[in-house]
Structure formats: structure tokens, C-alpha cells
mmCIF file of C-alpha atoms in Angstrom:
data_model
loop_
_atom_site.group_PDB
_atom_site.id
_atom_site.type_symbol
_atom_site.label_atom_id
_atom_site.label_comp_id
_atom_site.label_asym_id
_atom_site.label_seq_id
_atom_site.Cartn_x
_atom_site.Cartn_y
_atom_site.Cartn_z
ATOM 1 C CA MET A 1 13.846 63.608 90.636
ATOM 2 C CA LYS A 2 17.193 61.897 90.771
ATOM 3 C CA LEU A 3 17.965 58.270 89.917
ATOM 4 C CA SER A 4 19.688 57.709 93.281
ATOM 5 C CA GLN A 5 16.334 58.327 95.043
ATOM 6 C CA PHE A 6 15.220 54.942 93.642
ATOM 7 C CA LYS A 7 17.970 52.877 95.274
ATOM 8 C CA PHE A 8 17.005 50.207 97.790
ATOM 9 C CA ASN A 9 18.671 47.075 99.049
ATOM 10 C CA LEU A 10 17.329 44.028 97.180
ATOM 11 C CA PRO A 11 18.749 40.673 98.318
ATOM 12 C CA GLU A 12 19.499 38.408 95.379
ATOM 13 C CA SER A 13 17.482 35.638 97.019
ATOM 14 C CA LEU A 14 14.284 37.620 96.316
ATOM 15 C CA LEU A 15 14.740 37.567 92.520
ATOM 16 C CA ALA A 16 12.250 34.917 91.373
ATOM 17 C CA SER A 17 13.791 32.423 88.968
ATOM 18 C CA GLU A 18 10.741 30.120 88.839
ATOM 19 C CA PRO A 19 7.054 30.986 88.460
ATOM 20 C CA SER A 20 4.664 30.335 91.366
ATOM 21 C CA GLU A 21 2.985 26.924 91.221
ATOM 22 C CA HIS A 22 -0.358 28.425 90.162
ATOM 23 C CA ARG A 23 -0.562 31.670 88.211
ATOM 24 C CA ASP A 24 -3.202 33.291 90.424
ATOM 25 C CA GLU A 25 -1.673 32.210 93.744
ATOM 26 C CA SER A 26 1.373 34.423 93.795
ATOM 27 C CA ARG A 27 1.295 37.010 96.560
ATOM 28 C CA LEU A 28 -0.434 40.350 96.067
ATOM 29 C CA MET A 29 0.359 43.545 97.933
ATOM 30 C CA VAL A 30 -2.441 46.115 97.795
ATOM 31 C CA LEU A 31 -1.294 49.733 98.142
ATOM 32 C CA HIS A 32 -3.863 52.470 98.760
ATOM 33 C CA ARG A 33 -2.656 55.682 97.143
ATOM 34 C CA ASP A 34 -4.612 58.066 99.349
ATOM 35 C CA THR A 35 -3.504 56.711 102.737
ATOM 36 C CA GLY A 36 -0.401 54.634 101.974
ATOM 37 C CA LYS A 37 -2.134 51.666 103.690
ATOM 38 C CA ILE A 38 -0.802 48.230 102.683
ATOM 39 C CA GLU A 39 -2.671 44.911 102.616
ATOM 40 C CA HIS A 40 -1.200 41.443 102.043
ATOM 41 C CA LYS A 41 -3.293 39.115 99.869
ATOM 42 C CA ILE A 42 -2.919 36.447 97.198
ATOM 43 C CA PHE A 43 -3.421 37.378 93.573
ATOM 44 C CA LYS A 44 -6.872 35.860 93.053
ATOM 45 C CA ASP A 45 -8.147 38.252 95.811
ATOM 46 C CA VAL A 46 -7.869 40.970 93.147
ATOM 47 C CA LEU A 47 -11.466 40.016 92.435
ATOM 48 C CA ASP A 48 -12.569 41.728 95.669
ATOM 49 C CA TYR A 49 -11.329 45.158 94.509
ATOM 50 C CA PHE A 50 -13.320 45.393 91.281
ATOM 51 C CA ASP A 51 -17.040 45.790 90.581
ATOM 52 C CA ASP A 52 -19.506 45.458 87.728
ATOM 53 C CA GLN A 53 -18.497 47.656 84.728
ATOM 54 C CA ASP A 54 -14.986 48.391 86.008
ATOM 55 C CA VAL A 55 -12.335 48.088 83.267
ATOM 56 C CA MET A 56 -9.041 46.177 83.064
ATOM 57 C CA ILE A 57 -6.595 47.100 80.283
ATOM 58 C CA LEU A 58 -4.514 44.111 79.181
ATOM 59 C CA ASN A 59 -1.443 44.038 76.940
ATOM 60 C CA ASN A 60 -2.047 41.138 74.518
ATOM 61 C CA THR A 61 1.446 41.101 72.988
ATOM 62 C CA LYS A 62 2.943 37.636 72.498
ATOM 63 C CA VAL A 63 6.556 36.728 73.291
ATOM 64 C CA PHE A 64 8.385 34.925 70.504
ATOM 65 C CA PRO A 65 11.367 32.593 71.047
ATOM 66 C CA ALA A 66 13.922 35.361 70.522
ATOM 67 C CA ARG A 67 17.094 33.756 71.879
ATOM 68 C CA MET A 68 18.945 31.586 69.339
ATOM 69 C CA TYR A 69 22.371 30.005 69.244
ATOM 70 C CA GLY A 70 24.337 29.838 66.003
ATOM 71 C CA ASN A 71 27.805 28.779 64.923
ATOM 72 C CA LYS A 72 30.162 31.111 63.139
ATOM 73 C CA GLU A 73 31.428 29.926 59.766
ATOM 74 C CA LYS A 74 34.992 28.562 59.679
ATOM 75 C CA THR A 75 35.656 28.763 63.449
ATOM 76 C CA GLY A 76 32.399 27.095 64.581
ATOM 77 C CA ALA A 77 32.328 29.396 67.636
ATOM 78 C CA THR A 78 28.934 29.454 69.398
ATOM 79 C CA ILE A 79 27.266 32.861 69.157
ATOM 80 C CA GLU A 80 24.109 33.920 70.996
ATOM 81 C CA VAL A 81 21.795 35.840 68.689
ATOM 82 C CA PHE A 82 18.923 37.702 70.358
ATOM 83 C CA LEU A 83 16.269 38.703 67.843
ATOM 84 C CA LEU A 84 14.991 42.199 68.640
ATOM 85 C CA ARG A 85 12.708 42.989 65.727
ATOM 86 C CA GLU A 86 12.012 42.228 62.119
ATOM 87 C CA LEU A 87 13.012 45.150 59.886
ATOM 88 C CA ASN A 88 11.897 43.788 56.524
ATOM 89 C CA LYS A 89 9.738 40.684 56.059
ATOM 90 C CA GLU A 90 10.550 40.145 52.340
ATOM 91 C CA LEU A 91 14.290 40.487 52.787
ATOM 92 C CA ARG A 92 14.203 38.696 56.180
ATOM 93 C CA LEU A 93 16.240 41.482 57.761
ATOM 94 C CA TRP A 94 16.378 41.521 61.558
ATOM 95 C CA ASP A 95 17.756 43.783 64.240
ATOM 96 C CA VAL A 96 19.645 41.543 66.708
ATOM 97 C CA LEU A 97 22.088 41.550 69.618
ATOM 98 C CA VAL A 98 25.065 39.200 69.414
ATOM 99 C CA ASP A 99 27.232 37.807 72.176
ATOM 100 C CA PRO A 100 30.241 37.721 72.154
ATOM 101 C CA ALA A 101 30.025 40.741 69.849
ATOM 102 C CA ARG A 102 33.741 41.216 69.232
ATOM 103 C CA LYS A 103 33.802 38.067 67.099
ATOM 104 C CA ILE A 104 31.007 39.103 64.753
ATOM 105 C CA ARG A 105 31.771 41.352 61.780
ATOM 106 C CA VAL A 106 29.884 42.431 58.692
ATOM 107 C CA GLY A 107 30.038 39.622 56.081
ATOM 108 C CA ASN A 108 30.215 36.797 58.658
ATOM 109 C CA LYS A 109 27.783 33.929 58.217
ATOM 110 C CA LEU A 110 26.035 32.183 61.112
ATOM 111 C CA TYR A 111 24.589 28.651 60.947
ATOM 112 C CA PHE A 112 21.669 27.596 63.170
ATOM 113 C CA GLY A 113 20.583 24.048 64.035
ATOM 114 C CA ASP A 114 22.305 20.701 63.599
ATOM 115 C CA ASP A 115 21.480 20.546 59.919
ATOM 116 C CA ASP A 116 21.859 24.294 59.307
ATOM 117 C CA LEU A 117 18.096 24.801 59.347
ATOM 118 C CA LEU A 118 18.719 28.552 59.033
ATOM 119 C CA VAL A 119 21.706 30.522 57.796
ATOM 120 C CA ALA A 120 22.156 34.266 58.346
ATOM 121 C CA GLU A 121 24.615 36.841 57.088
ATOM 122 C CA VAL A 122 25.676 39.932 59.087
ATOM 123 C CA VAL A 123 24.985 42.989 56.940
ATOM 124 C CA ASP A 124 25.507 45.926 59.340
ATOM 125 C CA ASN A 125 26.723 47.042 62.765
ATOM 126 C CA THR A 126 24.151 49.067 64.734
ATOM 127 C CA THR A 127 25.539 49.405 68.288
ATOM 128 C CA SER A 128 28.421 47.788 70.169
ATOM 129 C CA ARG A 129 26.421 44.532 70.480
ATOM 130 C CA GLY A 130 23.816 45.273 67.839
ATOM 131 C CA ARG A 131 23.867 43.900 64.297
ATOM 132 C CA THR A 132 21.532 43.733 61.338
ATOM 133 C CA ILE A 133 21.388 40.210 59.924
ATOM 134 C CA ARG A 134 19.700 38.751 56.867
ATOM 135 C CA PHE A 135 18.379 35.201 56.938
ATOM 136 C CA LEU A 136 19.160 33.369 53.692
ATOM 137 C CA PHE A 137 15.951 31.385 53.425
ATOM 138 C CA ASP A 138 13.881 30.662 50.313
ATOM 139 C CA GLY A 139 10.817 29.018 51.858
ATOM 140 C CA THR A 140 7.492 30.639 52.819
ATOM 141 C CA ASP A 141 7.101 32.997 55.754
ATOM 142 C CA GLU A 142 5.225 30.253 57.555
ATOM 143 C CA GLU A 143 8.140 27.837 57.163
ATOM 144 C CA PHE A 144 10.578 30.518 58.281
ATOM 145 C CA ARG A 145 8.528 31.201 61.431
ATOM 146 C CA ARG A 146 8.325 27.478 62.146
ATOM 147 C CA ASN A 147 12.128 27.244 61.980
ATOM 148 C CA ILE A 148 12.453 30.161 64.414
ATOM 149 C CA GLU A 149 10.056 28.290 66.765
ATOM 150 C CA ILE A 150 12.201 25.140 66.485
ATOM 151 C CA LEU A 151 15.534 26.912 66.997
ATOM 152 C CA GLY A 152 14.576 29.736 69.344
ATOM 153 C CA GLU A 153 14.417 29.664 73.146
ATOM 154 C CA THR A 154 12.043 31.512 75.454
ATOM 155 C CA PRO A 155 13.903 34.801 76.115
ATOM 156 C CA LEU A 156 14.041 34.600 79.910
ATOM 157 C CA PRO A 157 15.673 37.670 81.503
ATOM 158 C CA LYS A 158 19.431 37.340 82.022
ATOM 159 C CA TYR A 159 19.146 37.375 85.822
ATOM 160 C CA ILE A 160 17.525 33.920 85.606
ATOM 161 C CA LYS A 161 20.646 31.830 85.545
ATOM 162 C CA ARG A 162 19.099 28.628 84.215
ATOM 163 C CA LYS A 163 18.238 27.312 80.774
ATOM 164 C CA ALA A 164 14.723 27.915 79.510
ATOM 165 C CA THR A 165 12.476 24.841 79.826
ATOM 166 C CA PRO A 166 9.391 23.744 77.877
ATOM 167 C CA GLU A 167 7.326 24.980 80.865
ATOM 168 C CA ASP A 168 8.731 28.503 80.391
ATOM 169 C CA LYS A 169 7.307 28.566 76.873
ATOM 170 C CA PHE A 170 3.886 28.436 78.474
ATOM 171 C CA ARG A 171 4.477 30.299 81.754
ATOM 172 C CA TYR A 172 6.505 33.211 80.348
ATOM 173 C CA GLN A 173 3.441 34.156 78.304
ATOM 174 C CA THR A 174 0.103 35.597 79.368
ATOM 175 C CA ILE A 175 -2.920 33.371 78.763
ATOM 176 C CA TYR A 176 -4.420 36.119 76.556
ATOM 177 C CA ALA A 177 -1.291 36.673 74.384
ATOM 178 C CA LYS A 178 -2.293 37.111 70.729
ATOM 179 C CA ASN A 179 -0.101 39.487 68.715
ATOM 180 C CA GLU A 180 3.458 38.195 68.325
ATOM 181 C CA GLY A 181 6.245 40.737 68.638
ATOM 182 C CA ALA A 182 7.565 40.990 72.218
ATOM 183 C CA VAL A 183 11.006 39.885 73.396
ATOM 184 C CA ALA A 184 9.957 40.116 77.041
ATOM 185 C CA ALA A 185 6.632 39.257 78.686
ATOM 186 C CA PRO A 186 4.285 41.931 80.061
ATOM 187 C CA THR A 187 4.767 40.292 83.439
ATOM 188 C CA ALA A 188 1.889 41.738 85.467
ATOM 189 C CA GLY A 189 -0.399 39.731 83.181
ATOM 190 C CA LEU A 190 1.328 36.426 84.021
ATOM 191 C CA HIS A 191 -0.752 36.195 87.229
ATOM 192 C CA PHE A 192 -4.069 35.826 85.422
ATOM 193 C CA SER A 193 -5.386 32.272 85.132
ATOM 194 C CA ARG A 194 -8.305 31.222 82.893
ATOM 195 C CA GLU A 195 -10.398 30.612 85.988
ATOM 196 C CA LEU A 196 -9.718 34.065 87.420
ATOM 197 C CA MET A 197 -10.466 35.723 84.046
ATOM 198 C CA LYS A 198 -13.786 33.872 83.974
ATOM 199 C CA ARG A 199 -14.641 34.957 87.519
ATOM 200 C CA LEU A 200 -13.798 38.595 86.706
ATOM 201 C CA GLU A 201 -15.977 38.356 83.597
ATOM 202 C CA LEU A 202 -18.898 36.926 85.605
ATOM 203 C CA LYS A 203 -18.522 39.828 88.032
ATOM 204 C CA GLY A 204 -19.067 42.206 85.095
ATOM 205 C CA ILE A 205 -15.490 43.428 84.583
ATOM 206 C CA ASN A 206 -14.876 44.711 81.041
ATOM 207 C CA PHE A 207 -11.544 43.930 79.385
ATOM 208 C CA ALA A 208 -9.864 46.248 76.902
ATOM 209 C CA GLU A 209 -6.938 44.701 75.018
ATOM 210 C CA VAL A 210 -4.135 46.882 73.777
ATOM 211 C CA THR A 211 -0.810 45.773 72.268
ATOM 212 C CA LEU A 212 2.639 47.059 73.157
ATOM 213 C CA HIS A 213 5.490 44.922 71.864
ATOM 214 C CA VAL A 214 7.910 44.911 74.783
ATOM 215 C CA GLY A 215 11.520 45.475 73.724
ATOM 216 C CA LEU A 216 14.700 45.116 75.753
ATOM 217 C CA GLY A 217 14.834 48.896 76.223
ATOM 218 C CA THR A 218 12.287 48.494 79.023
ATOM 219 C CA PHE A 219 15.032 46.871 81.091
ATOM 220 C CA ARG A 220 17.911 49.045 79.967
ATOM 221 C CA THR A 221 19.937 50.458 82.838
ATOM 222 C CA VAL A 222 19.416 54.143 83.468
ATOM 223 C CA GLU A 223 22.852 55.716 83.278
ATOM 224 C CA VAL A 224 22.041 59.329 84.104
ATOM 225 C CA GLU A 225 21.356 60.771 87.536
ATOM 226 C CA ASP A 226 18.993 63.390 86.090
ATOM 227 C CA LEU A 227 15.924 61.412 85.005
ATOM 228 C CA THR A 228 14.854 64.041 82.457
ATOM 229 C CA LYS A 229 17.957 63.089 80.425
ATOM 230 C CA HIS A 230 17.114 59.372 80.084
ATOM 231 C CA LYS A 231 15.995 58.244 76.618
ATOM 232 C CA MET A 232 13.717 55.216 76.249
ATOM 233 C CA ASP A 233 13.897 52.902 73.235
ATOM 234 C CA SER A 234 10.884 53.036 70.918
ATOM 235 C CA GLU A 235 8.277 50.289 71.176
ATOM 236 C CA GLN A 236 5.354 49.697 68.835
ATOM 237 C CA PHE A 237 1.853 49.922 70.277
ATOM 238 C CA ILE A 238 -1.666 49.417 68.925
ATOM 239 C CA ILE A 239 -4.925 50.634 70.480
ATOM 240 C CA THR A 240 -8.061 49.624 68.579
ATOM 241 C CA ASP A 241 -11.270 51.662 68.366
ATOM 242 C CA GLN A 242 -12.985 48.927 70.366
ATOM 243 C CA ALA A 243 -10.448 49.124 73.217
ATOM 244 C CA ALA A 244 -10.673 52.928 73.296
ATOM 245 C CA LYS A 245 -14.480 52.679 73.430
ATOM 246 C CA VAL A 246 -14.453 50.291 76.417
ATOM 247 C CA VAL A 247 -11.907 52.392 78.321
ATOM 248 C CA ASN A 248 -13.620 55.733 77.610
ATOM 249 C CA LYS A 249 -16.982 54.365 78.776
ATOM 250 C CA GLY A 250 -15.283 53.412 82.041
ATOM 251 C CA ILE A 251 -13.802 56.907 82.376
ATOM 252 C CA ASP A 252 -17.129 58.623 81.637
ATOM 253 C CA GLU A 253 -18.954 56.425 84.146
ATOM 254 C CA LYS A 254 -16.242 57.063 86.770
ATOM 255 C CA ARG A 255 -15.457 53.357 87.094
ATOM 256 C CA ARG A 256 -12.219 51.837 88.287
ATOM 257 C CA VAL A 257 -9.984 51.718 85.179
ATOM 258 C CA CYS A 258 -6.982 49.464 85.806
ATOM 259 C CA ALA A 259 -3.841 49.251 83.686
ATOM 260 C CA VAL A 260 -2.461 45.718 83.987
ATOM 261 C CA GLY A 261 1.273 46.300 83.844
ATOM 262 C CA THR A 262 3.642 49.145 83.077
ATOM 263 C CA THR A 263 3.497 48.308 79.362
ATOM 264 C CA SER A 264 -0.287 48.793 79.228
ATOM 265 C CA MET A 265 0.203 52.049 81.118
ATOM 266 C CA ARG A 266 2.840 53.287 78.641
ATOM 267 C CA ALA A 267 0.621 52.432 75.703
ATOM 268 C CA ILE A 268 -2.447 54.262 76.999
ATOM 269 C CA GLU A 269 -0.491 57.286 78.215
ATOM 270 C CA SER A 270 1.027 57.556 74.734
ATOM 271 C CA SER A 271 -2.369 58.105 73.120
ATOM 272 C CA VAL A 272 -4.418 60.608 75.129
ATOM 273 C CA SER A 273 -6.866 63.059 73.559
ATOM 274 C CA ALA A 274 -7.178 66.721 74.586
ATOM 275 C CA ASP A 275 -10.164 65.870 76.811
ATOM 276 C CA LYS A 276 -8.166 63.119 78.609
ATOM 277 C CA HIS A 277 -9.741 60.140 76.837
ATOM 278 C CA LEU A 278 -8.031 57.231 75.086
ATOM 279 C CA LYS A 279 -7.474 57.500 71.331
ATOM 280 C CA ALA A 280 -7.141 54.590 68.896
ATOM 281 C CA ALA A 281 -3.578 54.455 67.492
ATOM 282 C CA ASN A 282 -1.000 52.336 65.691
ATOM 283 C CA ASP A 283 2.273 54.015 66.500
ATOM 284 C CA TRP A 284 5.637 53.882 68.298
ATOM 285 C CA THR A 285 6.283 55.272 71.763
ATOM 286 C CA SER A 286 9.452 56.221 73.579
ATOM 287 C CA LYS A 287 7.563 57.745 76.508
ATOM 288 C CA PHE A 288 9.349 57.716 79.862
ATOM 289 C CA ILE A 289 7.073 58.344 82.842
ATOM 290 C CA TYR A 290 8.718 59.725 85.991
ATOM 291 C CA PRO A 291 7.459 61.835 88.931
ATOM 292 C CA PRO A 292 5.749 64.250 88.939
ATOM 293 C CA TYR A 293 3.372 63.047 86.236
ATOM 294 C CA ASP A 294 -0.347 63.576 85.712
ATOM 295 C CA PHE A 295 -1.933 60.270 84.605
ATOM 296 C CA SER A 296 -4.905 60.673 82.280
ATOM 297 C CA ILE A 297 -6.518 57.280 81.731
ATOM 298 C CA ALA A 298 -6.098 54.642 84.479
ATOM 299 C CA ASN A 299 -6.880 55.258 88.155
ATOM 300 C CA SER A 300 -5.482 51.920 89.347
ATOM 301 C CA MET A 301 -2.790 49.521 88.198
ATOM 302 C CA ILE A 302 -1.405 46.023 88.676
ATOM 303 C CA THR A 303 2.352 45.571 88.453
ATOM 304 C CA ASN A 304 5.159 43.269 89.543
ATOM 305 C CA PHE A 305 7.966 44.257 91.899
ATOM 306 C CA HIS A 306 10.812 45.879 90.021
ATOM 307 C CA THR A 307 14.543 46.220 90.537
ATOM 308 C CA PRO A 308 16.251 49.266 92.079
ATOM 309 C CA GLU A 309 16.796 52.320 89.821
ATOM 310 C CA SER A 310 14.753 50.821 86.959
ATOM 311 C CA THR A 311 12.507 52.862 84.660
ATOM 312 C CA LEU A 312 9.666 50.572 85.808
ATOM 313 C CA LEU A 313 10.092 51.450 89.489
ATOM 314 C CA VAL A 314 10.273 55.140 88.553
ATOM 315 C CA MET A 315 6.933 54.872 86.727
ATOM 316 C CA ILE A 316 5.301 53.067 89.668
ATOM 317 C CA ALA A 317 6.503 55.840 92.015
ATOM 318 C CA ALA A 318 4.953 58.434 89.685
ATOM 319 C CA PHE A 319 1.618 56.572 89.894
ATOM 320 C CA GLY A 320 1.492 55.458 93.534
ATOM 321 C CA GLY A 321 3.370 58.388 95.063
ATOM 322 C CA TYR A 322 7.110 58.302 95.746
ATOM 323 C CA GLU A 323 6.906 57.898 99.561
ATOM 324 C CA ASN A 324 4.104 55.326 99.369
ATOM 325 C CA VAL A 325 5.918 53.197 96.815
ATOM 326 C CA MET A 326 9.370 53.293 98.412
ATOM 327 C CA ASN A 327 7.799 52.407 101.758
ATOM 328 C CA ALA A 328 5.855 49.536 100.106
ATOM 329 C CA TYR A 329 9.103 48.245 98.589
ATOM 330 C CA GLU A 330 10.773 48.325 101.992
ATOM 331 C CA VAL A 331 7.891 46.269 103.365
ATOM 332 C CA ALA A 332 8.081 43.891 100.348
ATOM 333 C CA VAL A 333 11.759 43.169 101.037
ATOM 334 C CA LYS A 334 11.076 42.654 104.751
ATOM 335 C CA GLU A 335 8.122 40.333 104.000
ATOM 336 C CA LYS A 336 10.166 38.461 101.381
ATOM 337 C CA TYR A 337 7.960 39.174 98.367
ATOM 338 C CA ARG A 338 9.445 37.783 95.163
ATOM 339 C CA PHE A 339 10.713 40.342 92.648
ATOM 340 C CA TYR A 340 10.871 40.733 88.897
ATOM 341 C CA SER A 341 9.404 38.780 85.953
ATOM 342 C CA TYR A 342 8.302 35.619 87.787
ATOM 343 C CA GLY A 343 7.742 37.457 91.051
ATOM 344 C CA ASP A 344 4.724 38.637 93.056
ATOM 345 C CA ALA A 345 2.291 41.428 92.237
ATOM 346 C CA MET A 346 1.139 44.773 93.540
ATOM 347 C CA LEU A 347 -2.275 46.395 93.063
ATOM 348 C CA ILE A 348 -2.238 50.186 93.438
ATOM 349 C CA ILE A 349 -5.690 51.716 93.992
#
């Protein structure tokens, strides 16, 4: 398939810059894969589509405050430093993006916080905006992490044109987030409230937690018309024996097995055994799912509404069927569903 087949007109007013008042009261579109039928619900109605012993696969990655602002030595110029991932814990080496990049060269020092709480030195160039930096910090890892918490901001996507608030720290994080390492939230999970989780549990739904640390590559623009030529960035994922056991029991008993979010789907599709069951793994994936694609593990999924020509929309079309999904998106625009990270949700069954 070609990238241009995933174009649609998305008014800017539909990009959600604030979360809904209550997590589980955002809107929910239900898309039936077999008929293309669409239903309009609110998110907590998701309860009605699952039964005792069905399985939901959740991505329990935790977003860390990855966006920091430092001052360049001598000039004092403000530089945005976006922490991508830690390369070496002992040496405190990090992969980062810097903005404006043209001002930042190897050897430059950056000072963070009013009293220079952290200082970093640029040790390498990786891409046009990418750098490797080393934090010059002698304290414990715990103290270092605390300083990152103090200095860092919630890494809201760039399309949200406002400053991150204390509320974002809580709302741009799933309630079941555990394993720190993501620079973007697995947004389909943002709709789950504690109350809804409890109600699903009481109904007999089994939860399987996997981890995929979401990187910025998920949102990288696709720059090739031929989708087979697009390369995804690698992201680390972990599937425990326990999670695999819960999911495989659901598969064997022909239950509804639901991937909550594209990141959960990428993780499980990156670790499939020969007999189409889920395998435990601790690995990296650069899997790009596009139509036609034969899904092995989940037979339903929950996802947000994604932007035109994004890898996320392409994956959804592979799962829900190209015509079904593009028609659903047309309806979503007409019905003014909210798009992207803080937007509304879709259940595909």
C-alpha cells in the first residue's frame, strides 16, 4: 500500500490539547470488523463488550519527565534537551535531541536549574538534532533521578502548544504505569480509571501487562510513498512468562483477547511462537505493521484516533480493514471526535 492512501482532512480544531474531564468519559467509537458497523458510546461502555475470562493486554511503561531546559555555557542561550534514552547508567550517558541544534557542538557544557542542579557535557553528534551527552554528577542514582524529576517536564507532544502543567504529570500517564522508560504515553491506556479497572476485574476480565518503552520514533513522519521502505526506530519491550501465560490461555479458550493500544500490539506481534502463541521476551523491536498483515495474538484492540499518514493509522488499517478504518475516520471527523494523545478512543472488535 502507498502512504498517500492514508491521507484525510483533519481540522486542527479536533487535535485534543486537554484531557477529558474524567478518564473513562471520553467518547468511544466501536468498529465491527466483519460488517464495518459503527457505534457511538462513551469509554466506560467498553465494559459491555467483554465477558468473564476475556483478556486485556496493557502496556505498563511509565513516562519520565523527558523535556528539560538548560543554558549553554558562556552565551547562556536556552537549549531544549529532550532525553530519549539512557545509554550507560554508570557514566550517565544519554541519547538526547537538542533544539536549536545548530548551537550545540561536541565539548559544549549545558547547565540545568537555577543553581546548576545538573551539568552535562556534549560528547557526540548522532543525527542532525541528536547528541550524546554525559551528566557530570557524583551523587547516587537515586539523587540523579530526583534531580531529573525536579528539572524535567512532562513530554507532551509538540502539537500541544501549551506548557505542561502539574495535572499533565498525572493525566499523561496511565494509572497502571510501572516501568519507567517511555518518552510518550501509551495513550489508549489513558482512558482507564481505577473504577473502570475494578469493574472489569469484577466482571472476570484478566489483565496481562507487557512493557514497551515508547520512543519518539512512533511519531516520526513517514517520508516514503512505498510503505515497505519505511524503517521504524527500535523500542525495548518486555513480555513476562506470567503475561504470556494469561494471553495464551485466552487464545486457547477462544476468548476475546484485546490489545490496549498500538504499543501493546507491536510488543505482542514482535514475540510470536511458531504455533501463533505469545512468547516471553526481553528484546528490542523495530516492527512496522502495515496492510496486508496477519495478526497472531489479539482479536480486538483499543486505540486512539491518529493523525493522517502516521504509522499508527497504517497499523489500525491493517487490523480493522483499510475501507472500514478510513470510513470510520471520516465519520469521526464529521462527528467531531477528538484526535491524538488526549483524544477519544476506538474499540475494534
